[in-house]
mmCIF file of C-alpha atoms in Angstrom:
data_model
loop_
_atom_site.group_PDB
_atom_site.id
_atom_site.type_symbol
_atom_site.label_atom_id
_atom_site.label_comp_id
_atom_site.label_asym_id
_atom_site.label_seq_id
_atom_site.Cartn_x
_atom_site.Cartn_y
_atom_site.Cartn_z
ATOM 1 C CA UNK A 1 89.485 43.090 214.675
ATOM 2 C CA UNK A 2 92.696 42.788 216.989
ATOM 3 C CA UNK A 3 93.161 46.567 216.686
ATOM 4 C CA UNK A 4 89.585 47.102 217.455
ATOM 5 C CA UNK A 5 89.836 45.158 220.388
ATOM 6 C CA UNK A 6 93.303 46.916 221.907
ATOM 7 C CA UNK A 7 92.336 50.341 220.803
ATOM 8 C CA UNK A 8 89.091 49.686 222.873
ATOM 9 C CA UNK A 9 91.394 48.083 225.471
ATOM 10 C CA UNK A 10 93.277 50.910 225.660
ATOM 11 C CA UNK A 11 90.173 53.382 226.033
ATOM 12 C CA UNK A 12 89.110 51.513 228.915
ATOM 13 C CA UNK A 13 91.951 51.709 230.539
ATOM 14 C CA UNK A 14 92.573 55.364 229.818
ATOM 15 C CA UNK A 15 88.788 55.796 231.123
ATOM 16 C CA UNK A 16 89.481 53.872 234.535
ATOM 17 C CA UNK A 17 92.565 55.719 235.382
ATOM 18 C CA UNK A 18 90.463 59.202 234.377
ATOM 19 C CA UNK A 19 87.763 57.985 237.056
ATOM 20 C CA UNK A 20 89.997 56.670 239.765
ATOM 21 C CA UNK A 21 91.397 60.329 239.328
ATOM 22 C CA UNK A 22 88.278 62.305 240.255
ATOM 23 C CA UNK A 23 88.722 64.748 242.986
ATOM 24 C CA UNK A 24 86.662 64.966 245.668
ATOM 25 C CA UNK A 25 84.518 67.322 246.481
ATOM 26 C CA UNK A 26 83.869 70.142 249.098
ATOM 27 C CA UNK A 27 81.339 70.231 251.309
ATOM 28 C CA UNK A 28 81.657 73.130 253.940
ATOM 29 C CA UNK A 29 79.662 72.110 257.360
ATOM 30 C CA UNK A 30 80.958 75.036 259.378
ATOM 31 C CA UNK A 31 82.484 78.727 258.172
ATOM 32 C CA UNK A 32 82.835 81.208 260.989
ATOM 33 C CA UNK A 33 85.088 83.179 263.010
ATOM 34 C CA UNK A 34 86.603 81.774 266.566
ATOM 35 C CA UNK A 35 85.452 84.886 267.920
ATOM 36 C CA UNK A 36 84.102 88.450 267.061
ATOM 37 C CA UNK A 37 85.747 90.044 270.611
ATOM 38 C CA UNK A 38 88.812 90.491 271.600
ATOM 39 C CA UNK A 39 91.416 92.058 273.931
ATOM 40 C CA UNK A 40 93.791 92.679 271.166
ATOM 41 C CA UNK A 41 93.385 94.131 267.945
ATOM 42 C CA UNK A 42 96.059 91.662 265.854
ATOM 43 C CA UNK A 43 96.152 88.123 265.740
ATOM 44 C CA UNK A 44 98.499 85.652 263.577
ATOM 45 C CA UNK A 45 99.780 81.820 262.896
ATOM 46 C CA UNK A 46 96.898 79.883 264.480
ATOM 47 C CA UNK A 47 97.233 76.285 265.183
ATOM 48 C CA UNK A 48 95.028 72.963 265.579
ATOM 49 C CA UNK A 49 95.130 69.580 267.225
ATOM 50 C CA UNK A 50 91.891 67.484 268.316
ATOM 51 C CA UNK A 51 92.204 66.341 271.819
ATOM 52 C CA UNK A 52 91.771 62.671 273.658
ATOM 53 C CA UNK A 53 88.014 63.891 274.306
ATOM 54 C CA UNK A 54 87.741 64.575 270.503
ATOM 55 C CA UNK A 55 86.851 68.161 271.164
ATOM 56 C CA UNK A 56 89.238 71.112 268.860
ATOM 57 C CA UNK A 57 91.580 73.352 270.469
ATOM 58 C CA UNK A 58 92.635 76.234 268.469
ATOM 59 C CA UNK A 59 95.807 78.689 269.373
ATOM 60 C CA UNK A 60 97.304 81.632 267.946
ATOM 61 C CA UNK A 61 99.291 84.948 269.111
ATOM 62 C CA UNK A 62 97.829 88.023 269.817
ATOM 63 C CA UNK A 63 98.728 91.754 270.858
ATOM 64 C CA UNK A 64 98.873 95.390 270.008
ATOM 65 C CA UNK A 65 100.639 94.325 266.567
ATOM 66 C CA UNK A 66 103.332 91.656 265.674
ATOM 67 C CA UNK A 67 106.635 92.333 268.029
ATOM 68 C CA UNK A 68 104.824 94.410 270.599
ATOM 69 C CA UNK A 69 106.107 93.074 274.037
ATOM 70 C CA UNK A 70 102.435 92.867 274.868
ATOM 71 C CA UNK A 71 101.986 89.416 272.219
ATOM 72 C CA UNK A 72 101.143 86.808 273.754
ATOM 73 C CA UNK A 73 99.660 82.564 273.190
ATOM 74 C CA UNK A 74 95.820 82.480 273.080
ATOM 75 C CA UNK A 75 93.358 79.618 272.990
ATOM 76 C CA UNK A 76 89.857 78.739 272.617
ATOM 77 C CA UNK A 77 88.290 75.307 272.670
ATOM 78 C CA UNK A 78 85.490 74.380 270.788
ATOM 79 C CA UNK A 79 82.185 72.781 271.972
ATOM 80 C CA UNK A 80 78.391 72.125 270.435
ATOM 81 C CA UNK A 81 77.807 75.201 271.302
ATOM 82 C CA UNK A 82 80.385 76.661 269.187
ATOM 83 C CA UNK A 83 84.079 78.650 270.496
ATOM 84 C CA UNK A 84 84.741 79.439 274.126
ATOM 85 C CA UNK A 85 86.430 83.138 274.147
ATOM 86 C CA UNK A 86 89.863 83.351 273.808
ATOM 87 C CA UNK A 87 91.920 83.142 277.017
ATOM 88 C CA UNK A 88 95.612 83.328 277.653
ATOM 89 C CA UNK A 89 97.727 80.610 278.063
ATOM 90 C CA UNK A 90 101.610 81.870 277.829
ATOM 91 C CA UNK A 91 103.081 84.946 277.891
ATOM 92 C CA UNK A 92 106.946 86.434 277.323
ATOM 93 C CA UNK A 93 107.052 88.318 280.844
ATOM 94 C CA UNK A 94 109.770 87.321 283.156
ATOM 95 C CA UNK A 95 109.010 86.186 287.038
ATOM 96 C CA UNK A 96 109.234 90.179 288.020
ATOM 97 C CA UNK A 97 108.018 91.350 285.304
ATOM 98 C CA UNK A 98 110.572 93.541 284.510
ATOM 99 C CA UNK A 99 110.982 92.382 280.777
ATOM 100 C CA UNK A 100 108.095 91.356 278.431
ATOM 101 C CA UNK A 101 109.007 89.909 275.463
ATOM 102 C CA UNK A 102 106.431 89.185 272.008
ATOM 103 C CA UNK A 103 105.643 85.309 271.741
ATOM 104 C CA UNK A 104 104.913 83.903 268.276
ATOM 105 C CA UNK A 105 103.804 80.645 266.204
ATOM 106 C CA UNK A 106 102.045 78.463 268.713
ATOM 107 C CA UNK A 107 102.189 75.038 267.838
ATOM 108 C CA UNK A 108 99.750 72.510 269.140
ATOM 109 C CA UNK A 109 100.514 68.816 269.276
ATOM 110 C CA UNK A 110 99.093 65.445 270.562
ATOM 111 C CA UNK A 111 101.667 63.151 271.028
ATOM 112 C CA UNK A 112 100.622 58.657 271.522
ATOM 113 C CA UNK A 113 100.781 59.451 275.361
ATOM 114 C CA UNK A 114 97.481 61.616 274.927
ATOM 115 C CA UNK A 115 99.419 64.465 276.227
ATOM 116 C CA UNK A 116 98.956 67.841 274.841
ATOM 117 C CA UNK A 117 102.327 69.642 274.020
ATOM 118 C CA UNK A 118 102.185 74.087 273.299
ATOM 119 C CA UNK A 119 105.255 74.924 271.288
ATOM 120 C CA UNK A 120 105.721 78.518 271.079
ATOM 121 C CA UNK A 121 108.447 80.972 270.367
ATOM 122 C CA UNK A 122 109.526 83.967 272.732
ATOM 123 C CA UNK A 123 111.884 86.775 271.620
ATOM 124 C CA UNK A 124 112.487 90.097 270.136
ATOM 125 C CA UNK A 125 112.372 88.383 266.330
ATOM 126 C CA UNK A 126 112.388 85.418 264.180
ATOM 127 C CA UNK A 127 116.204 86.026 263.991
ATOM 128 C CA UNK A 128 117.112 85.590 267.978
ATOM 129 C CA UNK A 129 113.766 83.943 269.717
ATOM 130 C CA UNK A 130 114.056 80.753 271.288
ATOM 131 C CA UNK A 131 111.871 77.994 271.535
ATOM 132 C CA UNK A 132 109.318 76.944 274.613
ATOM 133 C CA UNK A 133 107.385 74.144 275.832
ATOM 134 C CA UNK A 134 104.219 73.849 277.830
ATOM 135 C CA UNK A 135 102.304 70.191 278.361
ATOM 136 C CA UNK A 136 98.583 69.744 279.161
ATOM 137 C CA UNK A 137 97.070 66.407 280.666
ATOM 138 C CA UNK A 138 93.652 67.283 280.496
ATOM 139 C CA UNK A 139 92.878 67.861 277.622
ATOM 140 C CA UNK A 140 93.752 72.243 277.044
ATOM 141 C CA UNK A 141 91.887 73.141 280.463
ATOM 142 C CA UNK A 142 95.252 73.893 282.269
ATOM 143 C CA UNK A 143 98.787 73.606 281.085
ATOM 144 C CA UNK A 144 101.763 73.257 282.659
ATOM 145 C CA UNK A 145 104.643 76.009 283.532
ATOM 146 C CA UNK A 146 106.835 76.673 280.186
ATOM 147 C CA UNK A 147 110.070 75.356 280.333
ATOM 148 C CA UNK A 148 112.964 76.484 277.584
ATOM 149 C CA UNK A 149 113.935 74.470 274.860
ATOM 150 C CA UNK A 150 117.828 73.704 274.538
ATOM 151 C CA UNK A 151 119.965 75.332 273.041
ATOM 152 C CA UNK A 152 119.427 74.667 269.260
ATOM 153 C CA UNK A 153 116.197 73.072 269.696
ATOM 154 C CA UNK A 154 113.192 75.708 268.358
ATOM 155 C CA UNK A 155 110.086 72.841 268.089
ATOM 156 C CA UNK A 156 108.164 73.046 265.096
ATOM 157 C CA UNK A 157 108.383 76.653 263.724
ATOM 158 C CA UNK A 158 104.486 77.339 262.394
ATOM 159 C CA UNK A 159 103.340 73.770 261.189
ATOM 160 C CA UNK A 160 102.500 70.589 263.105
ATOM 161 C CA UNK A 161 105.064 67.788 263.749
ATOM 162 C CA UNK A 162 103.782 64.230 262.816
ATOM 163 C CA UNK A 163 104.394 60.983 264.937
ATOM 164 C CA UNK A 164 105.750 57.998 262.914
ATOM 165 C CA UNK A 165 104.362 54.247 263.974
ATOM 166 C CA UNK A 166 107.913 53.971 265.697
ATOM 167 C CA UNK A 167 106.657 56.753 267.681
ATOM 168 C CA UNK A 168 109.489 58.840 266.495
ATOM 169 C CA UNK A 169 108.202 62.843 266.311
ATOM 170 C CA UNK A 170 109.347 64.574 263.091
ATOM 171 C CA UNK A 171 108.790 68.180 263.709
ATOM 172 C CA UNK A 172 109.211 70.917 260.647
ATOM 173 C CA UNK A 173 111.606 73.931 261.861
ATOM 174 C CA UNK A 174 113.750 76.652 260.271
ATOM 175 C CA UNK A 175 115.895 79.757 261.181
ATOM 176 C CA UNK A 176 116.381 82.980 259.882
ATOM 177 C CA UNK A 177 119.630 84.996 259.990
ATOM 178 C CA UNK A 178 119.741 88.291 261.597
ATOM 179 C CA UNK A 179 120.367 90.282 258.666
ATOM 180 C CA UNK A 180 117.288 88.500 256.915
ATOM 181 C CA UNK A 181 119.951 86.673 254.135
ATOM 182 C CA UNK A 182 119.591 83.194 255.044
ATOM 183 C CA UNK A 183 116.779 81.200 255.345
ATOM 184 C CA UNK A 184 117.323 77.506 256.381
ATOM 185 C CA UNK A 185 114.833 74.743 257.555
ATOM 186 C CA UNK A 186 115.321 71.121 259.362
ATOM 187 C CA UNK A 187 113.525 68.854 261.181
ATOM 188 C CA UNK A 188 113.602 67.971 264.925
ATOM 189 C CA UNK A 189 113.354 64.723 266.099
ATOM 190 C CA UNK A 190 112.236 63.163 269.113
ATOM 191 C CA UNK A 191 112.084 59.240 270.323
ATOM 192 C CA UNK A 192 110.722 59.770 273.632
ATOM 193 C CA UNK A 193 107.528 61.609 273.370
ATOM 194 C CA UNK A 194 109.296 65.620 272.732
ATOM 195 C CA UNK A 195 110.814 64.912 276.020
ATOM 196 C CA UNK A 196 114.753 64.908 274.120
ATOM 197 C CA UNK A 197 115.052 66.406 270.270
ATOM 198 C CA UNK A 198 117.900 65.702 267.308
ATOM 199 C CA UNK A 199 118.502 68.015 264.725
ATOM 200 C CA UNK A 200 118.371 67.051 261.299
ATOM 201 C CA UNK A 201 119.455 69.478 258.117
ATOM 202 C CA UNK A 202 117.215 69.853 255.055
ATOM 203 C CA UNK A 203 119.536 71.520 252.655
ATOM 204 C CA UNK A 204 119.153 74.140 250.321
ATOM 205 C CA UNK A 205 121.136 75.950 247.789
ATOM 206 C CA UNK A 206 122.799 78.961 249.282
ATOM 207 C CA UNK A 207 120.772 81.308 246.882
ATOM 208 C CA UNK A 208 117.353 80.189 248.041
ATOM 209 C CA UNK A 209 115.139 80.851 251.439
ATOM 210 C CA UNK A 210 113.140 77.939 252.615
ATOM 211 C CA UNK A 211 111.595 78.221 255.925
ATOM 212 C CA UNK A 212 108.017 76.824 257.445
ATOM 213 C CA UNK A 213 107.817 73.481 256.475
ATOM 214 C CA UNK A 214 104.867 71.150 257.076
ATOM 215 C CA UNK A 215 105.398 67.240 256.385
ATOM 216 C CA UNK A 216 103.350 64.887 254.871
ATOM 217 C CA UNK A 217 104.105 60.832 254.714
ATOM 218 C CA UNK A 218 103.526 59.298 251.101
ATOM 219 C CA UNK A 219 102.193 55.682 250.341
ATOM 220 C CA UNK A 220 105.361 53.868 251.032
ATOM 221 C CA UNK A 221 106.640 55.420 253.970
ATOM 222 C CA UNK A 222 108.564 58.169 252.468
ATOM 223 C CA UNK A 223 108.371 61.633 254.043
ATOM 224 C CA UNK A 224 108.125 64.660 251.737
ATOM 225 C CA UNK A 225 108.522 68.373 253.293
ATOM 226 C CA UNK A 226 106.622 71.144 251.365
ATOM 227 C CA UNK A 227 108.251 74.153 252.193
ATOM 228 C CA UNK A 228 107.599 78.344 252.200
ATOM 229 C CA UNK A 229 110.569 79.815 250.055
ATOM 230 C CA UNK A 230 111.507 83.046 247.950
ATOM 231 C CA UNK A 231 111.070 81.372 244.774
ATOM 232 C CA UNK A 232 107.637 82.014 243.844
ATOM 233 C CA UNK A 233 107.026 78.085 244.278
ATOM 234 C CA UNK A 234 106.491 75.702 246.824
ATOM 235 C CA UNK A 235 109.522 73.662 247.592
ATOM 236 C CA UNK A 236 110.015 70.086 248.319
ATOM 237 C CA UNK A 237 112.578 67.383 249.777
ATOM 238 C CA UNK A 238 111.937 64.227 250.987
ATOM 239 C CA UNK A 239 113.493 61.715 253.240
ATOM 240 C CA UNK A 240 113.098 57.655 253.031
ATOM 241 C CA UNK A 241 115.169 56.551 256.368
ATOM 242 C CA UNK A 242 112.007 58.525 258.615
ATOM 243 C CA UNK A 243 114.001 61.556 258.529
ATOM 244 C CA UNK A 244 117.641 61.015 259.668
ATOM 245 C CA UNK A 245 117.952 62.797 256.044
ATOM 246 C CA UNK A 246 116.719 64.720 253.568
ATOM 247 C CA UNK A 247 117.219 65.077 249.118
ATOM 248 C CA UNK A 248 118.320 68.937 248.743
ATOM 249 C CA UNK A 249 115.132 71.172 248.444
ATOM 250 C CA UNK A 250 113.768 71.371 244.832
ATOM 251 C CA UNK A 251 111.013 73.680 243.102
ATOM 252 C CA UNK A 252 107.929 72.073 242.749
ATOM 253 C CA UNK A 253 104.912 72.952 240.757
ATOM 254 C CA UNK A 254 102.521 75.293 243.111
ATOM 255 C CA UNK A 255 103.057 78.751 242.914
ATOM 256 C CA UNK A 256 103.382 80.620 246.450
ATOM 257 C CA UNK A 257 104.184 83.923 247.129
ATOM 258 C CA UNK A 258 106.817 83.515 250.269
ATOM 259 C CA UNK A 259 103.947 82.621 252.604
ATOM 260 C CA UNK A 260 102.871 80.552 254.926
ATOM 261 C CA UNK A 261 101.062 76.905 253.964
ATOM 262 C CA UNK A 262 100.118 73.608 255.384
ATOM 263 C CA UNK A 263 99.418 70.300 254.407
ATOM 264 C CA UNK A 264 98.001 66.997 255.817
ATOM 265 C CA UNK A 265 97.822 63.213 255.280
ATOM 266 C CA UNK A 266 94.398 62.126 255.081
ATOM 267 C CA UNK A 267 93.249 59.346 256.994
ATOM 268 C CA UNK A 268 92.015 57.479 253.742
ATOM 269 C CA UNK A 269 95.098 58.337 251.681
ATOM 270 C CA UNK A 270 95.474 61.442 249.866
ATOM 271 C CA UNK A 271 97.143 64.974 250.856
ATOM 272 C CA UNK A 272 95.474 68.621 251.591
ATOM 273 C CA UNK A 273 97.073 71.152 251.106
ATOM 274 C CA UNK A 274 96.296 74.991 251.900
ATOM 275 C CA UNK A 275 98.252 77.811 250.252
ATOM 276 C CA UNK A 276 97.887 81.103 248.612
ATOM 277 C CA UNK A 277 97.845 80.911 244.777
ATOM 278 C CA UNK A 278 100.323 83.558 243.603
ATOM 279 C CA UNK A 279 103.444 84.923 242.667
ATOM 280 C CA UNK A 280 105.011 87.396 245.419
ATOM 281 C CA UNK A 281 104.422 90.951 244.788
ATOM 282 C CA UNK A 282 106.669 94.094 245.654
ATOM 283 C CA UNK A 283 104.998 94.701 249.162
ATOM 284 C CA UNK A 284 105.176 91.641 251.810
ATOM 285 C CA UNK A 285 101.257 91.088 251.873
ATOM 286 C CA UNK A 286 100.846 90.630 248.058
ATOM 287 C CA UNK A 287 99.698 87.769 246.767
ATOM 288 C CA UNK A 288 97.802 87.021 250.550
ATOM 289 C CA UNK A 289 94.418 87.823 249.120
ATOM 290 C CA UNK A 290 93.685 84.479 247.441
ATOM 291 C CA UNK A 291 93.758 81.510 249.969
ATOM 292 C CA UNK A 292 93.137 77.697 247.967
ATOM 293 C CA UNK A 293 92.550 74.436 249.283
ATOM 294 C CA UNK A 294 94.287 71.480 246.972
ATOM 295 C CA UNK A 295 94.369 67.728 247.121
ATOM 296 C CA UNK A 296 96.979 65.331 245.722
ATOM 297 C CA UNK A 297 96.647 61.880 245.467
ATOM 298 C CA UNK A 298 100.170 61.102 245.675
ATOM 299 C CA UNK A 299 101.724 64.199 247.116
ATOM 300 C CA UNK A 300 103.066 65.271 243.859
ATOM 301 C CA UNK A 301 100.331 66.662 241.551
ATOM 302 C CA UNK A 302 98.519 68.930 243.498
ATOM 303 C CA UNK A 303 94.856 70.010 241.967
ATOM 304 C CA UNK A 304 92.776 72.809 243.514
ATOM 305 C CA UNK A 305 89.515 71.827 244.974
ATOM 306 C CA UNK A 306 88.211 75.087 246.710
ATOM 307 C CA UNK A 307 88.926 78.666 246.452
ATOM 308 C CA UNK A 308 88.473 79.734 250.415
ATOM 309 C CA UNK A 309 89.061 83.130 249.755
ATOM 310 C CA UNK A 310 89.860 85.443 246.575
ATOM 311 C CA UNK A 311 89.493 89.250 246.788
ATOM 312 C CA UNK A 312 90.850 92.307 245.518
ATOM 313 C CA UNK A 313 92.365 93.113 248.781
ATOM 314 C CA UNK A 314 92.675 91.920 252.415
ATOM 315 C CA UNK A 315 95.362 89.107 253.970
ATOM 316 C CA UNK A 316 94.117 85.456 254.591
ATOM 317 C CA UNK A 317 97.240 83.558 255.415
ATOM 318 C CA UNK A 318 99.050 81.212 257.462
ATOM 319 C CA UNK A 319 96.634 78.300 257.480
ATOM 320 C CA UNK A 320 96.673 74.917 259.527
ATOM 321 C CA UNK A 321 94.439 72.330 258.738
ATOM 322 C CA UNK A 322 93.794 68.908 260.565
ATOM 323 C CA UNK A 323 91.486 65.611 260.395
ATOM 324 C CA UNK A 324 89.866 64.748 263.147
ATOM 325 C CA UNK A 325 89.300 61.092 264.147
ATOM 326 C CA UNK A 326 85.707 60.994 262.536
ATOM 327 C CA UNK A 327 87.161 62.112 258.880
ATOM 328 C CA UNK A 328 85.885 65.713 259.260
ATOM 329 C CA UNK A 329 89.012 68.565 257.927
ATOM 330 C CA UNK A 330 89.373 71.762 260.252
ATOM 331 C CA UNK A 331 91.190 74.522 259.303
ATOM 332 C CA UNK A 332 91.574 78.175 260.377
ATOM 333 C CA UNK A 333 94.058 80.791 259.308
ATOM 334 C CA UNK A 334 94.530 84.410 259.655
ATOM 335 C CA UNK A 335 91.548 87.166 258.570
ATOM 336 C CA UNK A 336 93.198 90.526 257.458
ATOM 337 C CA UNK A 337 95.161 90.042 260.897
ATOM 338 C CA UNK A 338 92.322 90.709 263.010
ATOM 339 C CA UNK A 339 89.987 87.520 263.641
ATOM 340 C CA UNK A 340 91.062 83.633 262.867
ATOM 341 C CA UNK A 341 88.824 82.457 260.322
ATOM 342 C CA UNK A 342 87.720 78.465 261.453
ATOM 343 C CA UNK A 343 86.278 76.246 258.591
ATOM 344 C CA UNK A 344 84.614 72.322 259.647
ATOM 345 C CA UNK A 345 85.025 70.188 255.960
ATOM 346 C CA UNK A 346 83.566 66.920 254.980
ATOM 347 C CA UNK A 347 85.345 65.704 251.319
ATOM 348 C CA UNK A 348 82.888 63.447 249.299
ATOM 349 C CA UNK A 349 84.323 61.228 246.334
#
């Protein structure tokens, strides 16, 4: 009778932690393009952030083609009655004009101060740009002159910084060496609103490329970097002192094909995380035709919840993905580099 009793004991239990396990579901309120118009025919790295108002701002670079002095920051804010065109809101030319140079990964960030902050890069390449800075107070309409990081300093290279409850900034970064060899990420960190920045390593073995990282902040504080890398796999390192340091990057268990990804703390608890599903291929774009959404519920064990797009061919990459303050996920990424796809989620348990 005892072993009746435990084995059914141990059922229930097994049961329980089955059902606390169910993933949530999917429901998609809003699948569309930002626009169907443009005045360039490429477009790359988008970027989100809800503003004070609660209304979405989306960004992205745009031009003839990736490097083309032409490339410049775009934007389009979104209302009820859907995307406003794109418009321009930096550029790489020079007060004469004499020199244009390509600008790349616009990153869009609200910091506790309400202000908007556009981090973008300007320069001839990954390898030798250098990071800018532009600040909006109201809200995306207008936005301040662009002022030059220092020396060092690059802001967050394609994925959103977070903002601890110190009100420390944590802002994902990386470099890449000229001849294309070495691939190294950090963190930036600011205490005063992005105003000043600190540079903080996240090693790596010499024999691995980790760039792009996007941060996520587990139960008990603990940070945890996912991070782009040549490995075929995700990789991860995480910092417990709010990221004066970081554990040596690891493989973990998603398969990526050295491509862009994001991820996201959800309001509720639980992570997102958008990624392409594949091993990397002999040409650049393989593995870019499959784009999944997956949730965690502790950051580690990451389960696939939606397949947002899987085709024979075509590029869907470098996602971002937010929560805005009613619980709804938005998330856009790049459509065979010639529209940003924009999704509106609601996740049901």
């Amino acid at each position: 009778m005892f072993l009746k009793f435990k084995f059914l004991l141990v059922a229930s239990v097994l049961f329980s932690s089955c059902a606390e396990k169910k993933l949530p579901e999917v429901e998609v309120l809003e699948n569309a393009f930002i626009y169907n118009k443009s005045d360039f025919p490429q477009c790359h790295a988008s970027t989100l952030v809800e503003t004070e108002a609660g209304t979405i701002i989306a960004a992205w670079f745009g031009g003839e083609y990736e490097r083309h002095p032409d490339v410049s920051i775009y934007q389009s804010i979104k209302s009820d009655s859907g995307w406003a065109a794109p418009s321009k809101i930096a550029d790489g030319k020079t007060p004469n004009d004499t020199i244009s140079n390509p600008t790349w990964n616009p990153v869009l960030f609200k910091n506790q101060q309400q202000e908007l902050l556009l981090f973008y890069k300007e320069g001839p390449s990954p390898s030798t740009w250098w990071g800018m800075l532009k600040r909006s107070t109201d809200d995306g309409k207008t936005w301040s002159d662009a002022i030059r990081l220092p020396e060092g300093i690059l802001g967050p290279i394609k994925n959103k910084p977070i903002q601890l409850d110190s009100g420390v900034i944590v802002s994902p970064s990386s470099i890449e060496s000229e001849d294309g060899n070495t691939w190294k990420s950090h963190v930036e960190l600011s205490s005063d609103q992005g105003k000043t920045w600190q540079r903080v390593a996240i090693p790596s073995a010499d024999s691995v490329k980790v760039i792009q990282p996007t941060l996520i902040q587990l139960k008990n504080g603990t940070l945890k970097a996912l991070l782009r890398s040549d490995q075929n796999y995700i990789l991860e390192s995480t910092s417990t002192d709010a990221g004066k340091s970081w554990s040596t990057a690891k493989a973990g268990t998603v398969l990526n094909p050295n491509s862009g990804i994001d991820a996201l703390t959800l309001n509720e608890g639980g992570f997102l995380l958008v990624y392409n599903p594949a091993e990397a291929g002999k040409d650049w774009s393989d593995g870019r035709n499959k784009l999944n959404l997956a949730y965690s519920a502790d950051g580690t064990l990451w389960e696939d919840i939606s397949k947002l797009e899987d085709e024979e061919k075509g590029e869907f990459s470098y996602p971002a993905i937010i929560q805005d303050s009613k619980g709804f996920i938005h998330l856009t990424y790049t459509h065979n580099r010639s529209k940003i796809k924009y999704m509106k989620l609601r996740l049901n348990n």
